[in-house]
Coordinates of C-alpha atoms in Angstrom, one line a residue:
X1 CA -26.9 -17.5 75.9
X2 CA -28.6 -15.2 78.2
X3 CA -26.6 -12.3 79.9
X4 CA -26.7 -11.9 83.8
X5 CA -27.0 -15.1 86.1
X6 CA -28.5 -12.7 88.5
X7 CA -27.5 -12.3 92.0
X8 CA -26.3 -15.3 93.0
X9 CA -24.6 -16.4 96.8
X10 CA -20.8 -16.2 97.7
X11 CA -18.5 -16.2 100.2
X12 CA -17.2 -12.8 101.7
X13 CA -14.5 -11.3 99.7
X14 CA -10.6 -11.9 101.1
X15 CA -7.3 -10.8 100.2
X16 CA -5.5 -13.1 97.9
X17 CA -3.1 -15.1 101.0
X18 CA 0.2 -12.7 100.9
X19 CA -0.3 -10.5 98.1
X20 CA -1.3 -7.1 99.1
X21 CA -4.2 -5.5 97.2
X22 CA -5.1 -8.4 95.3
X23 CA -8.8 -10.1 96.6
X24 CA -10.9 -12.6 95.4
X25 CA -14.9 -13.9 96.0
X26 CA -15.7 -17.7 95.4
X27 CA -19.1 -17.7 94.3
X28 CA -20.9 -20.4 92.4
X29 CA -23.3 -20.5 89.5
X30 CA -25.5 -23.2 87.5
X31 CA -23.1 -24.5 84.4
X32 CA -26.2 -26.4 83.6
X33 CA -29.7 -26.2 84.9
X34 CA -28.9 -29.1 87.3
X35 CA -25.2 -29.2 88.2
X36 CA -24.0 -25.9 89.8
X37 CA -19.8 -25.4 90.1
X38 CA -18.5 -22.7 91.7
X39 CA -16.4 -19.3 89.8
X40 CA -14.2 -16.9 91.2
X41 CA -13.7 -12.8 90.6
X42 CA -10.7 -11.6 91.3
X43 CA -10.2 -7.9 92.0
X44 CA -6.9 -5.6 92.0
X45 CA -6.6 -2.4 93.3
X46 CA -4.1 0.5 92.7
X47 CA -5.0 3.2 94.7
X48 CA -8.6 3.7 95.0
X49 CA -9.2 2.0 91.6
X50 CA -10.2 -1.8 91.3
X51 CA -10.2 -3.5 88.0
X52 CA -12.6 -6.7 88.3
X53 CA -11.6 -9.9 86.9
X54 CA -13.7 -12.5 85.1
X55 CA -16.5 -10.8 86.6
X56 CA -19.6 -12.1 88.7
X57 CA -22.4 -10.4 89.9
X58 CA -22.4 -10.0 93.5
X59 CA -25.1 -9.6 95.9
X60 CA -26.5 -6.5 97.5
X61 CA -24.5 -6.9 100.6
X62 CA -21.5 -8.4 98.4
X63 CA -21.6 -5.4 96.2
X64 CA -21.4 -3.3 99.5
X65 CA -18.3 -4.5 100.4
X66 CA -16.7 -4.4 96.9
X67 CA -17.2 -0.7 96.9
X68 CA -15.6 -0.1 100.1
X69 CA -12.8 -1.4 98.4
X70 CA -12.6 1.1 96.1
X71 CA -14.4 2.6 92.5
X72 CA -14.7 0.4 89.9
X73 CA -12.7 1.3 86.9
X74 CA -12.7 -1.6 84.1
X75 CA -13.5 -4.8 84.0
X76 CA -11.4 -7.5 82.6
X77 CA -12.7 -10.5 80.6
X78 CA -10.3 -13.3 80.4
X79 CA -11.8 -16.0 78.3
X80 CA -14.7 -16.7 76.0
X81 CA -16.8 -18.6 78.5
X82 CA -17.4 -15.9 80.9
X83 CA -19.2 -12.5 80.1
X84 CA -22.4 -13.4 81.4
X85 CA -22.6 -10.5 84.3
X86 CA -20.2 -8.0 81.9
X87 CA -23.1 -6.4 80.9
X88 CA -24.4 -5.5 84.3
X89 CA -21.1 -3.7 85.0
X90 CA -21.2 -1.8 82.2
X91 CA -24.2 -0.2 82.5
X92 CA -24.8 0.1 86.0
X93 CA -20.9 1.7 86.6
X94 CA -20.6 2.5 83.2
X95 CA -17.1 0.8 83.2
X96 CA -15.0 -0.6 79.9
X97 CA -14.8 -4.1 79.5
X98 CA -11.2 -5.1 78.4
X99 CA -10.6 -8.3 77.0
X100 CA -8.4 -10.0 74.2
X101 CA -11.0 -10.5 71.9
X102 CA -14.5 -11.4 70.9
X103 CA -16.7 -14.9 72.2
X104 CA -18.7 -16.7 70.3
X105 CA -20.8 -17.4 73.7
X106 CA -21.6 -13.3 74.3
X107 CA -20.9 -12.2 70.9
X108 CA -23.2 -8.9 71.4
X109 CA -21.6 -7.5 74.4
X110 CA -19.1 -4.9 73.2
X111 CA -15.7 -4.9 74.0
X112 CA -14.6 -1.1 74.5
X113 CA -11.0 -1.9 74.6
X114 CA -8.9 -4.8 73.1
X115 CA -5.6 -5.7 74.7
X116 CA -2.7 -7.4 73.2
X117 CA 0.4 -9.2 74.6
X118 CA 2.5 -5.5 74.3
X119 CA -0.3 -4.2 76.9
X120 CA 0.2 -4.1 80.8
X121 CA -2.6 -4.4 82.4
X122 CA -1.3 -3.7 85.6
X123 CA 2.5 -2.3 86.3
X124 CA 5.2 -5.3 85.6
X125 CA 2.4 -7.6 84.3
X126 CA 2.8 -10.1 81.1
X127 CA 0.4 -11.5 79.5
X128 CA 0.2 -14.4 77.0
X129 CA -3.3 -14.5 74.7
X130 CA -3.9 -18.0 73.1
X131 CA -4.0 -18.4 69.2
X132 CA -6.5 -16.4 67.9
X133 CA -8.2 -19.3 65.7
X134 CA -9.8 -20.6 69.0
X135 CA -13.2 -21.5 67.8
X136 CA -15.0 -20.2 70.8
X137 CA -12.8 -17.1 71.0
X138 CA -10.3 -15.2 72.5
X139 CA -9.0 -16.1 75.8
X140 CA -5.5 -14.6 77.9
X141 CA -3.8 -15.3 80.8
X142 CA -1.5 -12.8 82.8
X143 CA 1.1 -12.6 85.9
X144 CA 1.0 -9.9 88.4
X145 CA 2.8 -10.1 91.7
X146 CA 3.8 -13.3 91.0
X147 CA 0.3 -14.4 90.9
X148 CA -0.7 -16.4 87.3
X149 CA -4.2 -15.2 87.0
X150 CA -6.4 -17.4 84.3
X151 CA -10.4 -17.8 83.2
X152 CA -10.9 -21.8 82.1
X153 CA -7.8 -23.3 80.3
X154 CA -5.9 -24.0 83.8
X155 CA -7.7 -24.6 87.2
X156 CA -7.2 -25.9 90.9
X157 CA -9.7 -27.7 92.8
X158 CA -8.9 -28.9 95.6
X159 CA -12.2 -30.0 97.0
X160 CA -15.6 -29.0 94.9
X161 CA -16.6 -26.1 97.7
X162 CA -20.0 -24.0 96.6
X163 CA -21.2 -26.8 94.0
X164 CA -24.6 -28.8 94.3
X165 CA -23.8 -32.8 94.4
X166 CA -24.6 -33.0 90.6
X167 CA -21.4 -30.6 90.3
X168 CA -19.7 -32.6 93.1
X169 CA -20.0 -35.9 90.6
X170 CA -18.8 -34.1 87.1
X171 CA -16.4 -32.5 87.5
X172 CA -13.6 -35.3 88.9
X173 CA -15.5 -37.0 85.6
X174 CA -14.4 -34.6 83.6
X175 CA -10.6 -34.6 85.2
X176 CA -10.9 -31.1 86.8
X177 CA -8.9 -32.7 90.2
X178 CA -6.1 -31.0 91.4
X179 CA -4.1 -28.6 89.0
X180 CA -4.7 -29.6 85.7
X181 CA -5.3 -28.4 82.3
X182 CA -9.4 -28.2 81.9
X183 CA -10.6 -30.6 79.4
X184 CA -14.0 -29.1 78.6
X185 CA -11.9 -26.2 77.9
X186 CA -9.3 -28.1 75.3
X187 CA -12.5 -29.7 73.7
X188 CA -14.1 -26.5 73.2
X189 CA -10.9 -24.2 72.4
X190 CA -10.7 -26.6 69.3
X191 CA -7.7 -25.2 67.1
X192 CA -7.6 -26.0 62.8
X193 CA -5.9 -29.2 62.1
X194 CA -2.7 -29.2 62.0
X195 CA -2.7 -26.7 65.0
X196 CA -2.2 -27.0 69.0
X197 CA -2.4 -24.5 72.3
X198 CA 0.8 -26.4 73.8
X199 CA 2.9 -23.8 72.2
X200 CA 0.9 -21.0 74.2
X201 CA 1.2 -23.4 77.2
X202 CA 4.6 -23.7 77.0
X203 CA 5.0 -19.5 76.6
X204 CA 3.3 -19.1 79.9
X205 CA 6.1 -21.4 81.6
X206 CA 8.7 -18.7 80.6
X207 CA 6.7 -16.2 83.0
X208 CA 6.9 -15.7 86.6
X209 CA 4.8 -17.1 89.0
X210 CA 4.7 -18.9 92.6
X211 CA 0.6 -18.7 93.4
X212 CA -1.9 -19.4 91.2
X213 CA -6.0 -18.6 90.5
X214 CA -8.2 -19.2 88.4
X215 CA -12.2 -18.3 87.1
X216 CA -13.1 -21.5 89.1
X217 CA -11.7 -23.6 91.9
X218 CA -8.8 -22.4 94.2
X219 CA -6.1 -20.2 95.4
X220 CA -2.5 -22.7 94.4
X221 CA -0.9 -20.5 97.3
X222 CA 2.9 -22.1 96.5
X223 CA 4.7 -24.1 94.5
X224 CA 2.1 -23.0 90.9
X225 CA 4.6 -23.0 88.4
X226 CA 6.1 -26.7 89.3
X227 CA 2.3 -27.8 89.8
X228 CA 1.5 -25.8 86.1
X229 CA 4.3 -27.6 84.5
X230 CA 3.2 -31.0 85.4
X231 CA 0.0 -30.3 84.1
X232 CA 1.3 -29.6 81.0
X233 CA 3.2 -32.5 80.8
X234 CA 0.5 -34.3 81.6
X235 CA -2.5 -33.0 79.3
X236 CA 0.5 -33.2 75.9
X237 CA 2.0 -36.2 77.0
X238 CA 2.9 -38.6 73.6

């Protein structure tokens, strides 16, 4: 899969509603060469230092206003699907890219540092990192602020904002409406038989959270963990 989608169009970047340091871009992006869907990087700041989640490449003007935010310190990938613009971080800031593993889908992009479950990424943060016999890869989820920040496995769309009208028809076809657990993403995650995520599902109910976001989608601004649970009723339902 090719590195880099390029510089591709986005909404301004805004604080995450009622957390303080936390902000987010919604930007969009081609999934496949005719349906586009929209992505989000979030970024955290502590002090003059932002860490980037799931990370897009932003435009010249975009990039402007990123770096009034702050210096960019590290870069955080989340899950296996996204590592597409890592590369252009690391060389152009010359920034680590953390993540909890390896992906299949960007398997030559080094990862300079590998976190685990015992790491905080940021002060009072946990973190919960699916099985590692994914087949795609490594992917993590983590709570900060009482924000649940996640890549693919868990998103919220409430409308289908930034995507072309191919993307406007899939994805309610492929059940991403409301808060749910991502199908394309349990397809692909693909455990050994005998095996199932619903275990790492059920760990991240034991953190804390109100507000949710995601690598695509929207802000869940209250009320996540209730809508999250639901979800994961629904999706391992017998």
């Amino acid at each position: 899969m090719n590195n880099c989608y390029g510089q591709e169009p986005h909404d301004p970047i805004v604080q995450l509603p009622g957390v303080e340091d936390v902000y987010y871009v919604h930007g969009d992006h081609y999934y496949m060469p005719i349906m586009k869907m929209n992505r989000n990087m979030v970024i955290i700041k502590e002090g003059s230092d932002l860490s980037l989640i799931n990370p897009i490449k932003l435009t010249t003007e975009g990039e402007e206003e990123l770096l009034k935010l702050g210096t960019i310190k590290r870069i955080i990938r989340l899950g296996f699907w996204h590592g597409s613009d890592d590369e252009y971080y690391k060389k152009t800031f010359n920034v680590p890219l953390w993540a909890p593993g390896a992906s299949t889908v960007y398997p030559d992009i080094e990862i300079d540092v590998k976190f685990t479950e015992d790491d905080e990424l940021f002060p009072g943060s946990k973190t919960v990192i699916f099985d590692k016999d994914l087949k795609l890869g490594a992917e993590a989820v983590f709570t900060y602020k009482g924000v649940l920040f996640t890549c693919d496995c868990i998103q919220y769309h409430s409308s289908y904002t930034r995507c072309n009208l191919m993307g406007k028809m899939m994805l309610p076809m492929l059940g991403l409406k409301g808060l749910v657990i991502a199908n394309p993403w349990m397809e692909a995650a693909q455990l050994p038989e005998g095996k199932s995520v619903k275990p790492d599902f059920e760990r991240i109910m034991e953190l804390d959270f109100d507000q949710f976001i995601s690598a695509h989608g929207h802000c869940y601004e209250r009320g996540a963990k209730d809508a999250v649970r639901a979800a994961i009723d629904t999706q391992f339902q017998s």
